[in-house]
XYZ file of C-alpha atoms in Angstrom:
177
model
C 41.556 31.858 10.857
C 39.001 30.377 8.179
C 35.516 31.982 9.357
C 32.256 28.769 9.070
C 29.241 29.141 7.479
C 26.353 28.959 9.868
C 24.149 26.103 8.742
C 21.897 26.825 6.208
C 18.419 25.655 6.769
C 16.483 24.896 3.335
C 13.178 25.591 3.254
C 10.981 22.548 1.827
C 9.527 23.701 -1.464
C 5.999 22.858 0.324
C 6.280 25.490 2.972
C 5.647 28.003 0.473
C 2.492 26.070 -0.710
C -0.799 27.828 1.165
C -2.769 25.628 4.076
C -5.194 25.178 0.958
C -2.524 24.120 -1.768
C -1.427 21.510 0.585
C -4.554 20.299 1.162
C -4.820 19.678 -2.964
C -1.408 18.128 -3.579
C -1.796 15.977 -0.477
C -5.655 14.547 -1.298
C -4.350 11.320 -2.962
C -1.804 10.417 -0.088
C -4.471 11.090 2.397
C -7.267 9.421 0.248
C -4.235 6.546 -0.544
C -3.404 6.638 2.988
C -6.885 5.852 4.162
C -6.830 2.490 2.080
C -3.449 1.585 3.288
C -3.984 1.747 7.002
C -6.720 -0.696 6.517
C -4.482 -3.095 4.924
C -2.482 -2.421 7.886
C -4.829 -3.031 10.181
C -5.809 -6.193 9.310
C -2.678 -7.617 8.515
C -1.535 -6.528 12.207
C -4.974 -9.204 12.949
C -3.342 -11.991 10.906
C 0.104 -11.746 11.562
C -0.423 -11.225 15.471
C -2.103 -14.631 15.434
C 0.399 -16.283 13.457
C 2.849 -15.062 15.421
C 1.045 -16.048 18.282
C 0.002 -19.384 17.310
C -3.408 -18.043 18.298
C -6.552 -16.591 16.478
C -8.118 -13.579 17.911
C -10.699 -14.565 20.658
C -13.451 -13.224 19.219
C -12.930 -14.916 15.975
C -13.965 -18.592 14.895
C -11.733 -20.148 12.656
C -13.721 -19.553 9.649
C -14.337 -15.959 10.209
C -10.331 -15.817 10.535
C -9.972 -17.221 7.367
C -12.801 -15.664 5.952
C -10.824 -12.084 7.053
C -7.711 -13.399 5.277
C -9.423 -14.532 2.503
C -10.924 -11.089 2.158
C -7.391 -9.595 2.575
C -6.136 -11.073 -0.017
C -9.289 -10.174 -2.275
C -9.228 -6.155 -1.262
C -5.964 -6.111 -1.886
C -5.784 -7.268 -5.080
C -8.883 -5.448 -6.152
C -6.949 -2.330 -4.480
C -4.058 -3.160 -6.935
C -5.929 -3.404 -10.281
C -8.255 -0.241 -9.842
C -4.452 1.590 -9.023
C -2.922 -0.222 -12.445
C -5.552 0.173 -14.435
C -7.176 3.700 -13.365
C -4.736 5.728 -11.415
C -1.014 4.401 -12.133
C -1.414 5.457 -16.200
C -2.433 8.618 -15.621
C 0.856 9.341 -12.690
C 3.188 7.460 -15.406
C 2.651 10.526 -17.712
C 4.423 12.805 -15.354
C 6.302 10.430 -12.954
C 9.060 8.278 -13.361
C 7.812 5.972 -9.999
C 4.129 4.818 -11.549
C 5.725 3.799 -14.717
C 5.808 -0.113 -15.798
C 8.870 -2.344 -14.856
C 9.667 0.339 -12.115
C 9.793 1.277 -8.645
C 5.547 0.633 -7.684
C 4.380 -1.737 -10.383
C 7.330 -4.153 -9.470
C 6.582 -4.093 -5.827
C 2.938 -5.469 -6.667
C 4.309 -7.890 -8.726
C 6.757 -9.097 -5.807
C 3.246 -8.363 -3.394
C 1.651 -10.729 -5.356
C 4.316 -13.570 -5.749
C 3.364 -14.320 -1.489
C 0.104 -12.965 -1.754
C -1.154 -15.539 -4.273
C 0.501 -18.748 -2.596
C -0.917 -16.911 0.966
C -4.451 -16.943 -0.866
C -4.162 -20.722 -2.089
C -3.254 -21.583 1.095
C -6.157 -20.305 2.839
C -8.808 -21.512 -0.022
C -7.327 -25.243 0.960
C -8.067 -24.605 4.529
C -11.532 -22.987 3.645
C -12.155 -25.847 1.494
C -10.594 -28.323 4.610
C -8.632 -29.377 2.070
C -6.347 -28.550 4.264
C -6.099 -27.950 8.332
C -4.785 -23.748 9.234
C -1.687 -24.017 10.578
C -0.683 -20.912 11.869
C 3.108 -20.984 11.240
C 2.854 -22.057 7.857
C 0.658 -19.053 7.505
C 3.242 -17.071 9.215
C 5.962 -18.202 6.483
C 3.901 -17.154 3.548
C 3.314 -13.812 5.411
C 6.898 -13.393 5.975
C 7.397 -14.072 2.190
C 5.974 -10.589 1.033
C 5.558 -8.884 4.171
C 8.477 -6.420 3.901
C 7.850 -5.751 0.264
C 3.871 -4.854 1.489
C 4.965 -2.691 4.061
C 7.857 -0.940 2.208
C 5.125 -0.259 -0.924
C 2.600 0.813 1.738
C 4.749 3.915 2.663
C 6.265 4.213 -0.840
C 3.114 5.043 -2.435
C 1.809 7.468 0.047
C 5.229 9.241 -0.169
C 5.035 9.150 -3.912
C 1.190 10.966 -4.059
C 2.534 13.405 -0.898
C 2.616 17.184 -1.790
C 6.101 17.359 -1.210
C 6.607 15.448 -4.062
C 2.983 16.081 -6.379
C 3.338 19.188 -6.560
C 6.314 19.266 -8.829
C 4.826 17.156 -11.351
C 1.195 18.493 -11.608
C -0.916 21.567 -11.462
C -3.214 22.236 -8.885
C -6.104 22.140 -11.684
C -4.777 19.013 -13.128
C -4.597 17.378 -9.202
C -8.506 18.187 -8.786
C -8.942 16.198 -11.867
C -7.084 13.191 -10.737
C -9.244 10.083 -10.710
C -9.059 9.642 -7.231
């Protein structure tokens, strides 16, 4: 009789990393992180109430719009510091920040929806047009996944688990982040 092979368990290159090495390869996925989850919470604000059919309470209808508005803004300022600053300097070393792949094609699919989303809302602002909340919902829907997905992807991406193989802890104190 054939004897098994107890499972192996494999160690994740990171457990051998020090408390304070972690802390290094992991500053731009927290620092990323911090960014993201207030994308997250706001579009949690706006989707709720187009889901809803309902603004929040404590919001008039321009300072909804005004929060979507500024969405839409931070976002895309968010976006153009991270392609201009931060992406060119990760391309050197990793595959995932260079152009026509993985990140830089998920902001261009971000922005398809974003950009009708922000014309949208400038018509309403303008009352060019009245907010109707399930048309808002549709152009939500029409990058939401592709937000969400890139969200997570880039935190991953900048996590030690994966930064560390790519970059020094000198060079990661340099980063421009």
């Amino acid at each position: 009789m054939a004897e098994t092979a107890a499972p192996q368990t494999v160690e994740p290159a990171t457990a051998k990393l020090s408390a304070a090495d972690f802390r290094v390869y992991n500053s731009m996925a927290e620092h990323m992180n911090y960014f993201h989850n207030s994308f997250r919470a706001t579009w949690k604000i706006l989707y709720a109430a187009c889901s809803s059919g309902k603004r929040p309470s404590n919001m008039s209808l321009r300072q909804f719009i005004a929060t979507a508005v500024q969405f839409c803004h931070h976002l895309t300022v968010h976006h153009t510091i991270e392609e201009q600053h931060i992406f060119p300097v990760l391309a050197t070393k990793m595959p995932a920040f260079q152009k026509e792949l993985e990140l830089l094609t998920q902001h261009k699919q971000i922005h398809q929806g974003l950009d009708k989303f922000e014309a949208y809302l400038e018509k309403c602002r303008s009352g060019e047009q009245d907010l109707r909340m399930d048309e808002l919902k549709v152009l939500m829907d029409s990058f939401g996944d592709v937000l969400w997905q890139h969200l997570d992807d880039e935190v991953k991406q900048l996590g030690a688990e994966n930064m560390w193989k790519y970059w020094t802890k000198d060079e990661m104190r340099r980063m421009p982040m």
